[in-house]
Amino acid sequence: MYKLQPLFKSVGETPHPSCVYKMKKISDHFNNNVTENNGTDCDAQDSATPNNCEVEQLEKRWTEITSRLQRLQSELAAIKTGSSSGLSSFIDAWERNFQDLVIHASPSNPPHSLPLLRERMEKLGVPVYARTHVHSAIAGNKLLSDTLKSFICSDSRLERSQAHMAITLIWIKAGDGEEPSLVVSPSSQAVAINGEANIARYLARFVPGLLDYENQPLKAAQIDQFLDLTESTAPLGSRGTKRERAATLQSLDSTLSSRKSLEETSNEVGLVDFVVYSALVNSCTEKEIGKNVRAWMDRCRSTVKQATAPSDSKRSILENYLKELGIAFRTVEHPAVFTVEAMMEHISHLAGFHAKNLLVKDKKTGKLYLITARHDATVQLSQVSKIIGAKELRFADAETLEATLGVQQGSVTPFALLNDAQQQRVTFVLDGQLWDEKNGKDSYLNFHPMTNEATTSITVAGFKIFLKATGHEPVIIQL
């Protein structure tokens, strides 16, 4: 519409850049040895012969791929021959692909094999960062003992960034007998991996040596045969029938009569043993278990305790204290128990007296008394009050128990008087029949060693030495 004359006369043509954006070649992404261009001259890159450059890149890439294939072939051959050097490529894979696993489990059905899985992976060169958490919905659950709250924990010196795998165990509210479940990737995993056996299988495919599972088909079939027995609806599962369980236990007892492990090629208990052991602990009673299975379970418990118990645990402190006093003792592992009836299912075979323990408080004076009596004796607090000169005895609450004796409900024991050695707040009241030294089996006393997952046997003479050392002269009463 309008035409205007330019304000300035054109001096010459304005040069236009021939390169607006510069991008590296795709082939450079796969070759770390390619020298990067400094970006000052686009034409310099264009001046190179395209065909020669691409061929050079392809040759370097091919050399890299073939060298990696040769390395993998040599390490695969080392794995087949049982050489530990074959683990290096798998360790490299862990370093490149950090595994973050979350396991949900119910306190009523703990995955007892999990601490052993962690320990074995670390022995095979896979550092594991492990932590245990309690869902707020079950924070006050009586089944949550100190042991379960620290059920699986890695070395405090290991940082998460240094580990190749992280395992987080979360205790949740679930139905009785519900299996533990593993979630690998919540965003992409539609169905969780359920059951200890399947969790063990999943991890075995990542860590060579955890289960000798892939290289020997016949042995893999034997392993699967035992692991399948622990599925929820299988004979040893939480929903298995009593008749099927009895037949399976009889078969296991016969198998273990001639060997010490379910893994035929080993005399030491292994991962298969621990998965089956966990199923037995969660589904069977002591009366159902035969002699050979019981001896095998004792070996499993001992190994589990070594993997789960911290060095400074209350039980360890007690045992070291008894050793310093020169007191002989014997400890038997068993599942957590909260009643006398449940306890006797597991320790009735032990020689000596079994005891029940009550921490009570004088309602008027606030004085505390620990009453220890035979497990089958009748304890009437009104009668005991008259004997010891108290006004009115009431059971002490959990907070008082923890503050004075340092144990939780279900784990009350006269051994806890060790934690009262300095303050001397608790008066010890003892059934007279537990104080008399006798010959034979009745000279032994059986108490919890600060935890309700074990029972420690000690002689009456040794118990007297212990009480003298802690400064608790007992008040003897006849019940």
XYZ file of C-alpha atoms in Angstrom:
479
model
C 0.000 0.000 0.000
C 2.832 2.318 0.906
C 6.409 2.312 -0.301
C 9.190 3.868 1.750
C 12.766 4.479 0.825
C 15.367 2.693 3.020
C 16.986 4.893 5.639
C 20.431 3.432 4.954
C 21.842 2.351 1.688
C 22.819 -1.299 1.526
C 26.522 -1.752 2.008
C 26.461 -5.427 1.039
C 24.546 -8.626 1.554
C 23.997 -9.658 5.144
C 25.631 -13.084 5.747
C 23.287 -15.789 7.069
C 24.699 -18.625 9.309
C 24.706 -22.042 7.719
C 24.398 -23.798 11.135
C 21.801 -22.698 13.690
C 22.062 -25.627 16.142
C 24.898 -28.116 16.356
C 24.233 -31.656 17.660
C 26.631 -34.497 18.198
C 26.269 -37.532 16.003
C 24.182 -40.350 17.428
C 27.138 -42.708 17.084
C 29.133 -40.509 19.480
C 26.749 -41.497 22.289
C 27.970 -45.082 22.100
C 31.669 -44.312 21.971
C 33.386 -42.701 24.933
C 36.635 -42.295 23.000
C 35.313 -39.831 20.421
C 36.879 -36.399 20.889
C 34.247 -33.744 21.365
C 34.174 -30.800 18.964
C 34.879 -27.430 20.588
C 31.926 -25.899 18.776
C 33.797 -22.920 17.306
C 33.523 -23.934 13.654
C 30.525 -25.736 12.231
C 32.033 -25.885 8.766
C 35.030 -27.791 10.092
C 32.751 -30.688 11.037
C 30.964 -30.544 7.718
C 34.254 -30.630 5.868
C 35.016 -34.174 7.119
C 34.049 -37.015 4.841
C 30.721 -38.334 6.218
C 31.167 -41.891 5.020
C 34.642 -42.311 6.539
C 33.516 -40.890 9.907
C 30.486 -43.166 10.156
C 32.479 -46.258 9.235
C 35.046 -45.416 11.910
C 32.316 -45.024 14.490
C 30.755 -48.353 13.540
C 34.096 -50.131 13.759
C 34.740 -48.792 17.256
C 31.247 -49.709 18.361
C 31.643 -53.242 16.989
C 34.960 -53.652 18.813
C 33.328 -52.590 22.085
C 30.423 -55.017 21.666
C 32.605 -57.998 20.794
C 34.918 -57.369 23.761
C 31.944 -57.274 26.133
C 30.550 -60.492 24.646
C 33.871 -62.240 25.170
C 33.940 -61.086 28.782
C 30.392 -62.334 29.419
C 31.173 -65.705 27.803
C 34.244 -66.222 29.993
C 32.369 -65.293 33.156
C 29.426 -67.525 32.246
C 31.865 -70.413 31.858
C 33.336 -69.568 35.273
C 29.865 -69.684 36.853
C 29.176 -73.126 35.355
C 32.395 -74.445 36.881
C 31.568 -72.940 40.275
C 34.227 -70.225 40.189
C 33.431 -67.188 42.356
C 35.112 -64.894 39.830
C 32.007 -65.263 37.718
C 30.154 -63.008 40.111
C 31.876 -59.829 38.941
C 29.595 -59.169 35.979
C 26.555 -59.636 38.199
C 28.007 -57.273 40.787
C 28.520 -54.737 37.999
C 24.869 -55.206 37.067
C 23.821 -54.487 40.669
C 25.925 -51.315 40.643
C 24.281 -50.113 37.439
C 20.740 -51.188 38.418
C 20.091 -50.467 42.081
C 17.352 -52.732 43.436
C 14.910 -51.131 45.869
C 12.668 -53.857 47.329
C 9.744 -53.424 49.726
C 8.364 -56.426 51.627
C 5.087 -56.302 53.535
C 4.525 -58.896 56.249
C 2.269 -59.596 59.217
C 3.753 -59.998 62.738
C 1.668 -63.168 63.052
C 3.491 -64.714 60.084
C 7.093 -63.381 60.076
C 9.386 -64.229 57.130
C 12.123 -65.896 59.203
C 14.222 -66.632 56.110
C 14.642 -62.931 55.268
C 17.579 -62.187 57.620
C 19.392 -65.199 56.174
C 18.766 -63.986 52.629
C 20.401 -60.681 53.508
C 23.344 -62.339 55.227
C 24.002 -64.761 52.347
C 23.838 -62.005 49.725
C 26.398 -59.975 51.638
C 28.699 -62.996 51.850
C 28.405 -63.292 48.066
C 29.553 -59.692 47.619
C 26.195 -57.879 47.331
C 25.977 -55.147 50.022
C 22.386 -54.847 51.254
C 20.925 -51.793 52.963
C 18.102 -53.162 55.144
C 15.638 -51.476 57.474
C 12.479 -52.492 59.368
C 9.444 -50.243 59.818
C 6.112 -50.622 61.606
C 2.911 -49.387 59.991
C 1.030 -46.962 62.236
C -2.064 -49.199 62.145
C -0.298 -51.860 64.259
C 2.085 -49.711 66.302
C 0.642 -51.070 69.566
C 0.339 -54.705 68.498
C 1.474 -57.028 71.308
C 3.116 -59.349 68.761
C 5.690 -56.663 67.926
C 8.592 -57.680 70.150
C 11.971 -55.952 70.170
C 13.244 -58.656 67.837
C 10.558 -57.974 65.222
C 11.094 -54.218 65.403
C 14.700 -54.755 64.339
C 14.018 -57.946 62.388
C 16.226 -57.104 59.423
C 18.799 -54.340 59.761
C 22.077 -53.861 57.949
C 25.324 -52.661 59.456
C 24.861 -49.080 60.688
C 28.121 -48.141 58.958
C 26.698 -49.021 55.520
C 25.213 -46.045 53.698
C 22.339 -46.514 51.292
C 24.449 -45.073 48.476
C 27.089 -47.776 49.056
C 24.643 -50.679 48.760
C 23.658 -52.612 45.637
C 20.226 -53.402 47.052
C 17.825 -51.916 49.590
C 15.304 -54.086 51.433
C 12.603 -52.392 53.479
C 10.449 -54.665 55.647
C 7.151 -53.121 56.749
C 5.025 -54.827 59.382
C 1.398 -54.330 58.397
C -2.030 -55.334 59.618
C -3.009 -58.473 57.751
C -5.151 -61.541 58.188
C -3.870 -64.571 60.073
C -1.591 -66.664 57.912
C -1.301 -64.075 55.155
C 1.955 -64.514 53.254
C 4.642 -61.817 52.980
C 4.646 -59.972 49.659
C 7.433 -58.355 47.664
C 6.993 -55.213 45.588
C 9.819 -54.415 43.166
C 8.311 -51.551 41.173
C 4.995 -50.120 42.390
C 4.509 -48.147 39.154
C 4.878 -51.101 36.774
C 4.247 -54.213 38.894
C 0.583 -55.162 38.709
C 0.803 -58.181 41.037
C 3.064 -58.564 44.093
C 5.353 -61.565 44.537
C 3.749 -63.527 47.367
C 5.320 -66.057 49.729
C 8.819 -66.584 51.105
C 9.554 -69.313 48.582
C 8.831 -67.027 45.627
C 10.792 -64.164 47.193
C 13.773 -66.522 47.549
C 13.365 -67.639 43.923
C 13.239 -64.039 42.737
C 16.449 -63.077 44.528
C 18.203 -66.302 43.489
C 17.976 -65.258 39.857
C 19.940 -62.090 40.614
C 22.668 -63.485 42.844
C 24.558 -66.593 41.684
C 25.252 -68.923 44.588
C 22.215 -67.900 46.639
C 20.450 -70.985 45.324
C 22.152 -73.448 42.985
C 19.011 -73.238 40.976
C 19.628 -72.764 37.260
C 22.711 -74.829 36.430
C 21.520 -78.234 37.651
C 17.954 -79.086 36.515
C 17.700 -82.175 38.729
C 18.747 -80.272 41.824
C 16.415 -77.409 40.875
C 13.524 -79.885 40.830
C 14.447 -81.087 44.334
C 14.681 -77.513 45.576
C 11.274 -76.691 44.102
C 9.791 -79.774 45.728
C 10.703 -78.485 49.191
C 9.852 -74.844 48.457
C 6.436 -75.762 47.086
C 5.574 -77.357 50.439
C 5.560 -73.883 52.022
C 2.941 -72.270 49.771
C -0.077 -71.018 51.703
C -2.367 -73.889 50.619
C 0.390 -76.546 50.671
C 0.851 -79.004 53.584
C 3.274 -76.721 55.467
C 1.452 -73.524 54.539
C -0.789 -71.503 56.814
C -3.895 -72.922 55.146
C -2.700 -76.513 54.805
C -4.763 -79.315 56.292
C -3.692 -81.062 59.483
C -3.647 -84.508 57.844
C -1.409 -83.388 54.966
C 0.889 -81.548 57.380
C 1.299 -84.664 59.550
C 2.235 -86.798 56.533
C 4.715 -84.180 55.293
C 6.334 -83.802 58.716
C 6.749 -87.558 58.927
C 8.437 -87.546 55.511
C 10.734 -84.679 56.552
C 11.667 -86.491 59.750
C 12.633 -89.533 57.718
C 14.677 -87.414 55.285
C 16.550 -85.633 58.090
C 17.410 -88.909 59.828
C 20.262 -89.462 57.374
C 21.411 -85.894 56.721
C 21.643 -82.512 58.451
C 20.244 -80.340 55.660
C 17.435 -80.469 53.125
C 20.016 -79.600 50.478
C 21.409 -83.024 49.694
C 24.904 -81.835 48.725
C 25.517 -79.855 51.924
C 25.812 -80.688 55.613
C 25.117 -77.093 56.600
C 21.636 -75.608 56.668
C 21.042 -73.374 53.654
C 18.436 -71.154 52.107
C 15.999 -73.979 51.328
C 16.209 -75.062 54.970
C 15.351 -71.578 56.184
C 12.305 -71.166 53.963
C 10.937 -74.523 55.154
C 11.956 -73.718 58.755
C 10.016 -70.463 58.608
C 6.903 -72.306 57.425
C 7.180 -74.808 60.289
C 7.598 -72.075 62.912
C 4.507 -70.255 61.643
C 2.220 -73.269 61.132
C 3.242 -76.171 63.410
C 3.243 -76.843 67.134
C 6.008 -78.555 69.078
C 3.894 -81.695 69.533
C 3.617 -82.232 65.777
C 7.386 -82.199 65.211
C 9.500 -85.354 65.321
C 12.923 -85.833 66.886
C 14.980 -85.356 63.724
C 13.011 -82.306 62.606
C 13.370 -80.772 66.081
C 17.162 -81.171 66.014
C 17.247 -79.673 62.513
C 15.101 -76.722 63.651
C 17.473 -76.057 66.550
C 20.326 -75.718 64.052
C 18.236 -73.368 61.948
C 17.274 -71.235 64.965
C 20.881 -70.898 66.011
C 21.865 -69.610 62.570
C 18.865 -67.262 62.406
C 19.766 -65.769 65.776
C 23.330 -65.144 64.671
C 22.021 -63.264 61.654
C 19.407 -61.174 63.508
C 20.649 -60.535 67.035
C 22.764 -57.373 67.436
C 25.995 -57.762 69.378
C 24.820 -55.440 72.140
C 21.379 -57.014 72.625
C 19.966 -57.441 76.123
C 20.252 -61.193 75.830
C 23.930 -60.945 74.882
C 24.583 -58.665 77.848
C 22.906 -61.190 80.162
C 24.833 -64.136 78.743
C 28.139 -62.284 79.064
C 27.232 -61.406 82.662
C 26.535 -65.074 83.500
C 29.831 -66.091 81.914
C 31.721 -63.513 83.980
C 30.155 -64.979 87.138
C 31.155 -68.486 86.049
C 27.530 -69.644 85.863
C 26.772 -72.465 83.430
C 23.588 -72.148 81.380
C 21.867 -73.540 78.317
C 19.513 -71.631 76.019
C 16.850 -73.111 73.745
C 15.314 -71.067 70.927
C 11.580 -71.123 70.221
C 8.898 -68.871 68.672
C 7.728 -65.824 70.625
C 5.283 -66.841 73.391
C 2.978 -64.659 75.457
C 1.223 -67.141 77.748
C 2.319 -69.989 80.000
C 0.306 -72.427 77.885
C 2.024 -71.330 74.680
C 5.414 -71.488 76.374
C 4.937 -75.035 77.629
C 4.250 -76.287 74.086
C 7.893 -75.558 73.273
C 9.832 -76.183 76.503
C 7.963 -78.927 78.348
C 10.772 -81.327 77.447
C 13.337 -79.265 79.382
C 14.359 -80.597 82.806
C 13.616 -78.596 85.941
C 11.022 -76.063 87.052
C 9.310 -73.709 84.617
C 8.189 -70.361 85.947
C 5.691 -67.563 85.520
C 6.649 -64.004 86.463
C 4.512 -61.079 87.600
C 5.570 -57.470 88.191
C 3.131 -55.949 90.682
C 2.848 -52.634 92.489
C 1.575 -51.733 95.940
C -1.289 -49.356 95.239
C -0.713 -47.400 98.461
C 3.082 -47.206 98.770
C 4.060 -47.566 95.093
C 6.590 -50.264 95.950
C 7.346 -52.759 93.172
C 7.550 -56.550 93.534
C 8.617 -59.188 91.023
C 6.870 -62.472 91.842
C 8.366 -65.650 90.359
C 6.496 -68.921 90.930
C 6.120 -72.364 89.404
C 4.231 -72.201 86.120
C 1.367 -74.324 87.487
C 1.159 -72.702 90.937
C -1.868 -70.620 91.929
C -0.861 -67.048 92.754
C -3.468 -65.005 94.626
C -2.321 -61.395 94.998
C -4.446 -60.891 98.109
C -2.713 -63.823 99.793
C 0.734 -62.683 98.684
C -0.022 -59.171 99.985
C -0.576 -60.505 103.493
C 2.575 -62.633 103.429
C 4.935 -59.841 102.331
C 3.189 -57.063 104.252
C 1.878 -55.088 101.288
C -1.446 -53.260 101.369
C -2.976 -53.876 97.954
C -1.119 -55.326 94.966
C -1.975 -54.449 91.376
C -0.242 -55.399 88.125
C 2.293 -52.834 86.988
C 1.769 -51.251 83.559
C 4.001 -51.751 80.519
C 5.693 -48.376 80.965
C 6.757 -49.204 84.534
C 7.949 -52.642 83.414
C 10.136 -51.133 80.717
C 11.482 -48.400 82.990
C 12.475 -50.693 85.879
C 13.305 -54.102 84.404
C 14.027 -53.056 80.813
C 11.834 -55.718 79.171
C 8.456 -55.812 77.483
C 5.307 -57.675 78.390
C 5.701 -61.345 77.601
C 9.429 -61.251 78.381
C 9.279 -60.736 82.157
C 12.013 -62.752 83.856
C 14.049 -62.725 87.088
C 17.106 -62.300 84.849
C 15.800 -58.756 84.233
C 16.810 -57.931 87.827
C 20.203 -57.312 86.252
C 18.739 -54.050 84.920
C 17.698 -53.104 88.474
C 21.108 -53.809 90.038
C 21.923 -50.116 90.568
C 18.574 -48.570 91.524
C 17.216 -51.528 93.545
C 13.614 -50.437 93.005
C 12.204 -53.982 92.769
C 11.771 -56.479 95.620
C 12.100 -60.065 94.476
C 9.466 -62.525 95.757
C 10.212 -66.186 95.037
C 8.248 -69.414 95.295
C 9.993 -71.489 97.990
C 10.104 -74.637 95.865
C 12.306 -72.807 93.348
C 14.846 -71.986 96.072
C 15.537 -75.462 97.434
C 18.550 -77.168 95.895
C 17.650 -80.720 94.995
C 19.284 -83.572 93.147
C 18.269 -84.584 89.643
C 16.138 -82.674 87.174
C 14.454 -80.421 89.782
C 17.735 -78.618 90.454
C 17.271 -76.639 87.221
C 15.243 -73.452 86.704
C 14.037 -72.203 83.300
C 13.555 -68.479 82.604
C 13.369 -66.209 79.542
C 16.751 -64.548 78.778
C 15.244 -61.018 78.392
C 13.264 -62.190 75.332
C 10.235 -64.437 74.952
C 11.804 -66.129 71.930
C 14.115 -68.320 74.016
C 14.385 -70.071 77.401
C 17.547 -70.365 79.487
C 18.174 -73.212 81.949
C 20.257 -72.544 85.041
C 20.887 -74.462 88.276
C 19.441 -73.250 91.574
C 23.005 -72.764 92.856
C 23.854 -70.666 89.804
C 20.669 -68.612 90.251
C 21.652 -67.838 93.851
C 25.019 -66.562 92.636
C 23.240 -64.344 90.094
C 20.866 -62.830 92.694
C 23.725 -62.146 95.081
C 25.629 -60.356 92.323
C 22.648 -58.135 91.438
C 21.910 -57.397 95.116
C 18.424 -58.916 95.246
C 17.900 -61.069 98.333
C 14.619 -62.893 97.640
C 11.600 -62.927 99.914
C 10.722 -66.646 100.062
C 7.039 -67.557 100.184
C 5.275 -70.928 100.128
C 2.573 -71.345 97.528
